[in-house]
Tab-separated table of C-alpha atoms in Angstrom:
chain	number	residue	atom	x	y	z
A	698	UNK	CA	99.692	127.177	93.141
A	699	UNK	CA	99.414	127.596	96.896
A	700	UNK	CA	96.661	125.919	98.900
A	701	UNK	CA	96.615	128.331	101.850
A	702	UNK	CA	93.093	128.642	103.212
A	703	UNK	CA	91.637	126.022	100.859
A	704	UNK	CA	89.306	123.366	102.301
A	705	UNK	CA	90.858	120.012	101.427
A	706	UNK	CA	89.818	116.469	102.297
A	707	UNK	CA	92.560	113.861	102.714
A	708	UNK	CA	91.882	110.155	103.141
A	709	UNK	CA	94.483	107.853	104.643
A	710	UNK	CA	96.139	110.532	106.793
A	711	UNK	CA	96.718	108.073	109.638
A	712	UNK	CA	98.867	106.052	107.233
A	713	UNK	CA	102.378	106.521	105.900
A	714	UNK	CA	101.915	108.407	102.621
A	715	UNK	CA	98.655	110.059	103.657
A	716	UNK	CA	100.262	111.574	106.753
A	717	UNK	CA	103.056	113.027	104.637
A	718	UNK	CA	100.528	114.505	102.186
A	719	UNK	CA	98.508	116.049	105.018
A	720	UNK	CA	101.635	117.595	106.524
A	721	UNK	CA	102.740	118.999	103.171
A	722	UNK	CA	99.350	120.671	102.790
A	723	UNK	CA	99.336	121.901	106.395
A	724	UNK	CA	102.714	123.544	105.763
A	725	UNK	CA	101.000	125.629	103.067
A	726	UNK	CA	98.201	126.663	105.423
A	727	UNK	CA	95.435	124.504	103.946
A	728	UNK	CA	92.277	123.926	105.972
A	729	UNK	CA	92.387	120.168	106.340
A	730	UNK	CA	89.589	117.701	106.880
A	731	UNK	CA	90.816	114.157	107.441
A	732	UNK	CA	88.563	111.144	106.953
A	733	UNK	CA	89.548	108.636	109.644
A	734	UNK	CA	88.081	105.375	110.849
A	735	UNK	CA	87.016	105.060	114.463
A	736	UNK	CA	89.668	103.157	116.391
A	737	UNK	CA	92.494	103.780	113.919
A	738	UNK	CA	95.959	104.486	115.322
A	739	UNK	CA	96.231	108.278	115.180
A	740	UNK	CA	99.925	108.611	115.989
A	741	UNK	CA	100.571	110.264	112.628
A	742	UNK	CA	98.011	112.982	113.315
A	743	UNK	CA	99.901	114.352	116.316
A	744	UNK	CA	100.474	118.100	115.945
A	745	UNK	CA	98.333	118.434	112.815
A	746	UNK	CA	95.806	121.265	112.813
A	747	UNK	CA	92.941	119.473	111.097
A	748	UNK	CA	89.253	118.683	111.377
A	749	UNK	CA	88.622	114.967	111.822
A	750	UNK	CA	85.645	113.362	110.119
A	751	UNK	CA	85.026	109.841	111.367
A	752	UNK	CA	83.815	107.426	108.739
A	753	UNK	CA	84.598	104.428	106.601
A	754	UNK	CA	85.558	104.509	102.935
A	755	UNK	CA	83.145	101.637	102.291
A	756	UNK	CA	80.242	103.572	103.857
A	757	UNK	CA	78.802	106.045	101.347
A	758	UNK	CA	76.856	108.197	103.846
A	759	UNK	CA	79.908	108.893	106.004
A	760	UNK	CA	82.021	109.616	102.927
A	761	UNK	CA	79.417	112.063	101.624
A	762	UNK	CA	79.306	113.841	104.974
A	763	UNK	CA	83.084	114.216	104.957
A	764	UNK	CA	83.048	115.505	101.374
A	765	UNK	CA	80.611	118.345	102.018
A	766	UNK	CA	82.046	121.809	101.405
A	767	UNK	CA	85.557	120.756	100.345
A	768	UNK	CA	87.179	122.149	97.230
A	769	UNK	CA	89.929	119.569	96.700
A	770	UNK	CA	90.339	115.870	97.481
A	771	UNK	CA	93.431	113.735	97.973
A	772	UNK	CA	92.353	110.093	98.048
A	773	UNK	CA	95.428	108.400	99.496
A	774	UNK	CA	93.868	105.622	101.591
A	775	UNK	CA	93.981	101.999	100.470
A	776	UNK	CA	93.919	98.483	101.824
A	777	UNK	CA	97.691	97.992	101.629
A	778	UNK	CA	98.242	94.339	102.433
A	779	UNK	CA	100.321	91.940	100.381
A	780	UNK	CA	98.567	88.968	101.978
A	781	UNK	CA	95.175	88.152	103.475
A	782	UNK	CA	93.409	84.931	104.409
A	783	UNK	CA	90.814	85.963	101.823
A	784	UNK	CA	92.882	87.669	99.094
A	785	UNK	CA	89.786	88.855	97.234
A	786	UNK	CA	88.879	90.963	100.268
A	787	UNK	CA	91.731	93.312	99.321
A	788	UNK	CA	90.374	93.630	95.775
A	789	UNK	CA	86.826	94.228	96.999
A	790	UNK	CA	87.943	96.836	99.530
A	791	UNK	CA	90.046	98.898	97.147
A	792	UNK	CA	87.560	98.817	94.305
A	793	UNK	CA	84.513	99.592	96.438
A	794	UNK	CA	86.171	102.372	98.434
A	795	UNK	CA	87.493	104.026	95.283
A	796	UNK	CA	84.091	103.872	93.626
A	797	UNK	CA	82.343	105.320	96.691
A	798	UNK	CA	84.722	108.214	97.237
A	799	UNK	CA	84.974	109.205	93.566
A	800	UNK	CA	81.189	109.077	93.222
A	801	UNK	CA	80.853	111.252	96.343
A	802	UNK	CA	83.404	113.727	94.985
A	803	UNK	CA	81.415	114.064	91.760
A	804	UNK	CA	78.107	114.449	93.630
A	805	UNK	CA	79.557	117.126	95.906
A	806	UNK	CA	81.137	119.135	93.103
A	807	UNK	CA	84.746	118.696	94.209
A	808	UNK	CA	86.805	120.878	91.894
A	809	UNK	CA	89.911	118.725	91.560
A	810	UNK	CA	91.090	115.327	92.814
A	811	UNK	CA	94.407	113.548	93.199
A	812	UNK	CA	94.049	109.778	93.363
A	813	UNK	CA	96.937	107.792	94.842
A	814	UNK	CA	97.521	104.676	92.794
A	815	UNK	CA	100.836	102.792	92.695
A	816	UNK	CA	103.508	101.555	90.323
A	817	UNK	CA	101.879	98.204	91.100
A	818	UNK	CA	99.498	99.055	88.240
A	819	UNK	CA	102.385	99.124	85.741
A	820	UNK	CA	104.304	96.285	84.131
A	821	UNK	CA	107.997	96.237	85.073
A	822	UNK	CA	110.452	96.153	82.185
A	823	UNK	CA	112.961	93.343	82.578
A	824	UNK	CA	116.420	94.704	81.924
A	825	UNK	CA	115.156	98.286	81.785
A	826	UNK	CA	113.185	101.077	83.409
A	827	UNK	CA	109.389	101.212	83.033
A	828	UNK	CA	107.219	104.299	82.766
A	829	UNK	CA	103.545	105.288	82.599
A	830	UNK	CA	103.142	103.753	79.139
A	831	UNK	CA	103.116	100.179	80.500
A	832	UNK	CA	99.723	99.765	82.230
A	833	UNK	CA	98.972	96.261	83.454
A	834	UNK	CA	95.716	94.382	83.156
A	835	UNK	CA	94.230	92.723	86.259
A	836	UNK	CA	95.322	89.369	84.847
A	837	UNK	CA	98.941	90.547	84.562
A	838	UNK	CA	99.132	91.838	88.143
A	839	UNK	CA	100.929	89.590	90.644
A	840	UNK	CA	98.891	89.060	93.796
A	841	UNK	CA	95.682	90.490	95.212
A	842	UNK	CA	97.079	93.884	96.236
A	843	UNK	CA	98.477	94.701	92.801
A	844	UNK	CA	95.336	93.401	91.139
A	845	UNK	CA	93.218	95.572	93.421
A	846	UNK	CA	95.178	98.681	92.490
A	847	UNK	CA	94.870	97.916	88.770
A	848	UNK	CA	91.115	97.458	89.080
A	849	UNK	CA	90.742	100.675	91.095
A	850	UNK	CA	92.947	102.707	88.748
A	851	UNK	CA	91.039	101.552	85.680
A	852	UNK	CA	87.826	102.637	87.417
A	853	UNK	CA	89.290	106.095	88.073
A	854	UNK	CA	90.448	106.371	84.457
A	855	UNK	CA	86.942	105.572	83.227
A	856	UNK	CA	85.466	108.208	85.534
A	857	UNK	CA	88.041	110.746	84.341
A	858	UNK	CA	87.030	110.020	80.740
A	859	UNK	CA	83.462	110.743	81.842
A	860	UNK	CA	84.392	114.156	83.193
A	861	UNK	CA	85.644	113.553	86.745
A	862	UNK	CA	88.475	116.082	87.386
A	863	UNK	CA	91.005	113.568	88.707
A	864	UNK	CA	94.768	113.244	88.331
A	865	UNK	CA	96.439	109.886	89.082
A	866	UNK	CA	99.782	109.565	90.853
A	867	UNK	CA	101.763	106.325	91.048
A	868	UNK	CA	104.229	106.313	93.940
A	869	UNK	CA	107.010	103.767	93.670
A	870	UNK	CA	108.306	102.564	97.060
A	871	UNK	CA	108.305	105.309	99.698
A	872	UNK	CA	110.547	105.131	102.751
A	873	UNK	CA	111.158	107.634	105.513
A	874	UNK	CA	109.662	108.837	108.805
A	875	UNK	CA	106.234	108.049	110.291
A	876	UNK	CA	105.991	104.508	108.888
A	877	UNK	CA	103.978	103.495	111.924
A	878	UNK	CA	102.611	100.109	110.887
A	879	UNK	CA	105.218	99.637	109.184
A	880	UNK	CA	104.770	99.068	105.440
A	881	UNK	CA	106.264	95.933	103.855
A	882	UNK	CA	109.342	97.922	102.798
A	883	UNK	CA	109.556	99.490	106.243
A	884	UNK	CA	109.590	95.987	107.718
A	885	UNK	CA	112.592	95.159	105.536
A	886	UNK	CA	114.391	98.234	106.900
A	887	UNK	CA	113.561	97.295	110.507
A	888	UNK	CA	114.512	93.627	110.114
A	889	UNK	CA	117.763	94.413	108.316
A	890	UNK	CA	118.752	97.181	110.741
A	891	UNK	CA	118.086	94.782	113.619
A	892	UNK	CA	120.368	92.138	112.079
A	893	UNK	CA	117.574	89.708	111.221
A	894	UNK	CA	118.145	89.502	107.444
A	895	UNK	CA	121.336	87.471	106.949
A	896	UNK	CA	120.501	86.702	103.301
A	897	UNK	CA	118.495	88.094	100.402
A	898	UNK	CA	117.113	87.361	96.964
A	899	UNK	CA	118.248	89.071	93.794
A	900	UNK	CA	115.700	91.822	93.210
A	901	UNK	CA	115.429	95.591	92.995
A	902	UNK	CA	113.192	98.497	93.985
A	903	UNK	CA	112.674	102.145	93.155
A	904	UNK	CA	112.958	103.979	96.477
A	905	UNK	CA	111.825	107.533	97.233
A	906	UNK	CA	111.578	109.690	100.346
A	907	UNK	CA	107.963	109.773	101.503
A	908	UNK	CA	108.085	113.563	101.864
A	909	UNK	CA	109.158	113.918	98.220
A	910	UNK	CA	106.280	111.649	97.203
A	911	UNK	CA	103.938	113.857	99.240
A	912	UNK	CA	105.284	116.981	97.539
A	913	UNK	CA	104.614	115.259	94.208
A	914	UNK	CA	100.978	114.815	95.224
A	915	UNK	CA	100.647	118.541	95.870
A	916	UNK	CA	102.331	119.321	92.542
A	917	UNK	CA	99.943	116.961	90.776
A	918	UNK	CA	96.986	118.815	92.265
A	919	UNK	CA	98.412	122.122	91.064
A	920	UNK	CA	99.755	121.129	87.638
A	921	UNK	CA	98.713	117.597	86.676
A	922	UNK	CA	96.626	116.931	83.585
A	923	UNK	CA	93.195	115.436	84.168
A	924	UNK	CA	93.114	111.702	83.500
A	925	UNK	CA	96.907	111.396	83.292
A	926	UNK	CA	99.105	109.255	85.543
A	927	UNK	CA	102.445	110.358	86.994
A	928	UNK	CA	105.067	108.100	88.543
A	929	UNK	CA	106.438	109.591	91.775
A	930	UNK	CA	109.638	107.652	92.259
A	931	UNK	CA	113.217	108.067	93.281
A	932	UNK	CA	116.274	105.902	92.781
A	933	UNK	CA	116.535	102.375	91.386
A	934	UNK	CA	118.382	100.221	93.919
A	935	UNK	CA	119.078	96.498	94.123
A	936	UNK	CA	117.903	94.799	97.301
A	937	UNK	CA	121.500	93.795	98.015
A	938	UNK	CA	122.654	97.419	97.849
A	939	UNK	CA	119.779	98.535	100.041
A	940	UNK	CA	120.621	95.968	102.712
A	941	UNK	CA	124.297	96.874	102.510
A	942	UNK	CA	123.520	100.556	102.976
A	943	UNK	CA	121.295	99.782	105.960
A	944	UNK	CA	124.115	97.773	107.525
A	945	UNK	CA	126.547	100.642	106.962
A	946	UNK	CA	124.223	103.177	108.607
A	947	UNK	CA	123.596	101.050	111.713
A	948	UNK	CA	127.133	99.639	111.981
A	949	UNK	CA	126.393	95.991	111.182
A	950	UNK	CA	127.961	93.560	108.741
A	951	UNK	CA	126.054	93.528	105.452
A	952	UNK	CA	124.470	90.258	104.330
A	953	UNK	CA	126.410	88.527	101.578
A	954	UNK	CA	124.389	85.367	100.970
A	955	UNK	CA	122.118	85.521	97.925
A	956	UNK	CA	119.393	82.857	98.053
A	957	UNK	CA	117.582	81.578	94.933
A	958	UNK	CA	113.894	82.486	95.086
A	959	UNK	CA	112.865	78.883	94.457
A	960	UNK	CA	114.486	77.803	97.712
A	961	UNK	CA	112.261	80.170	99.695
A	962	UNK	CA	108.852	79.142	98.367
A	963	UNK	CA	108.423	76.297	100.914
A	964	UNK	CA	109.160	78.772	103.727
A	965	UNK	CA	106.702	81.283	102.263
A	966	UNK	CA	103.964	78.641	102.111
A	967	UNK	CA	104.765	77.671	105.712
A	968	UNK	CA	104.595	81.324	106.834
A	969	UNK	CA	101.187	81.761	105.229
A	970	UNK	CA	99.913	78.508	106.730
A	971	UNK	CA	101.070	79.615	110.183
A	972	UNK	CA	99.259	82.936	109.803
A	973	UNK	CA	96.063	81.162	108.803
A	974	UNK	CA	96.393	78.862	111.819
A	975	UNK	CA	97.134	81.642	114.320
A	976	UNK	CA	94.820	84.295	112.806
A	977	UNK	CA	97.762	86.617	112.158
A	978	UNK	CA	97.682	88.659	108.962
A	979	UNK	CA	101.228	89.834	108.387
A	980	UNK	CA	103.633	87.093	107.240
A	981	UNK	CA	107.016	88.637	106.499
A	982	UNK	CA	107.643	86.297	103.567
A	983	UNK	CA	104.783	85.450	101.186
A	984	UNK	CA	104.389	83.560	97.954
A	985	UNK	CA	103.293	86.712	96.136
A	986	UNK	CA	106.256	88.733	97.413
A	987	UNK	CA	108.605	86.094	96.044
A	988	UNK	CA	106.823	86.173	92.695
A	989	UNK	CA	107.147	89.977	92.650
A	990	UNK	CA	110.868	89.670	93.411
A	991	UNK	CA	111.363	87.953	90.056
A	992	UNK	CA	111.371	91.426	88.481
A	993	UNK	CA	113.374	94.527	89.258
A	994	UNK	CA	110.744	97.171	89.974
A	995	UNK	CA	112.626	100.027	88.315
A	996	UNK	CA	110.686	103.089	87.165
A	997	UNK	CA	111.207	106.510	85.606
A	998	UNK	CA	109.761	109.725	87.063
A	999	UNK	CA	110.715	111.733	83.953
A	1000	UNK	CA	107.119	112.656	83.145
A	1001	UNK	CA	106.460	114.008	86.653
A	1002	UNK	CA	109.762	115.885	86.560
A	1003	UNK	CA	108.953	117.503	83.219
A	1004	UNK	CA	105.269	118.329	83.807
A	1005	UNK	CA	105.007	118.797	87.560
A	1006	UNK	CA	108.478	119.925	88.605
A	1007	UNK	CA	108.837	116.793	90.736
A	1008	UNK	CA	112.194	116.054	92.347
A	1009	UNK	CA	113.394	113.253	94.627
A	1010	UNK	CA	116.424	113.480	96.903
A	1011	UNK	CA	119.064	110.683	96.860
A	1012	UNK	CA	117.633	107.475	98.274
A	1013	UNK	CA	120.391	107.243	100.910
A	1014	UNK	CA	118.941	110.317	102.619
A	1015	UNK	CA	115.497	108.691	102.675
A	1016	UNK	CA	116.979	105.516	104.115
A	1017	UNK	CA	118.825	107.450	106.827
A	1018	UNK	CA	115.622	109.305	107.771
A	1019	UNK	CA	113.685	106.028	107.922
A	1020	UNK	CA	116.256	104.400	110.186
A	1021	UNK	CA	116.434	107.452	112.453
A	1022	UNK	CA	112.644	107.454	112.831
A	1023	UNK	CA	112.436	103.702	113.489
A	1024	UNK	CA	115.189	104.037	116.110
A	1025	UNK	CA	113.404	106.899	117.845
A	1026	UNK	CA	110.160	104.881	117.788
A	1027	UNK	CA	111.920	101.923	119.421
A	1028	UNK	CA	111.378	99.599	116.456
A	1029	UNK	CA	115.042	98.846	115.760
A	1030	UNK	CA	116.734	96.520	118.238
């Protein structure tokens, strides 16, 4: 299925994954409308031929205006913070915005929707690889961000059961170019490449090139089954291997010191306290991130491969692209 000439609304296009989705659609000749907040950094929109609709995902009138006349919707935007002074704000934002935009899509007769969830809504499998058959409850999710994504995904599932034509995709951990903010994983890449991560905890991630994840979104729109979820992942990699590969690419010595998680909790509490005191909202090390690190976040994309034709390149290529982009953007010392 080709989307040339189709009117498509994308949320979150100023962000990392959303920008990649918008560019994948633009490459097919889609007529893009991008819902953007006033004042947002629009670096990722440079060179995109798209109509901009200013609005806020928590403001139903502006969302309805943006939705008018579009055939397809990619809802990629989310409040992606692993920490906030008021953690419940993250939950409120992601639930309310999802409810508003899905309700607007139904009211405006949008033909088909792809909703960007996350593997955060799934339970990792200790000693193994998890798949779509391990949905978490809000109580099982670690931290406000994961809980918010579980709550929002369950809302979308209920709306799909009630006839909303929505397909759910669950990206694992994307890396690659245009990580402007950057994301928490992007910060790890920047810090490690700059020689500021001399040690690490024993954990693991599933890493995928952001452009492959974006292609998976487009495939889900074309081929995904309504109400189903599809993991869009890549390669399972230990944090130690990831840091070693970063060091190799940038020509630094890889870290060799593995620190027990328990030893870092006092530092995490101190980081959060400092952010509360100084009104900063981006501690590099948080209590929730340490709790998440207790599990290897390894996932299978077999369902997306079989049903959508999804494919992810080797993670080393994604890592090299991420480092090249961060270097060009002046973020790596």
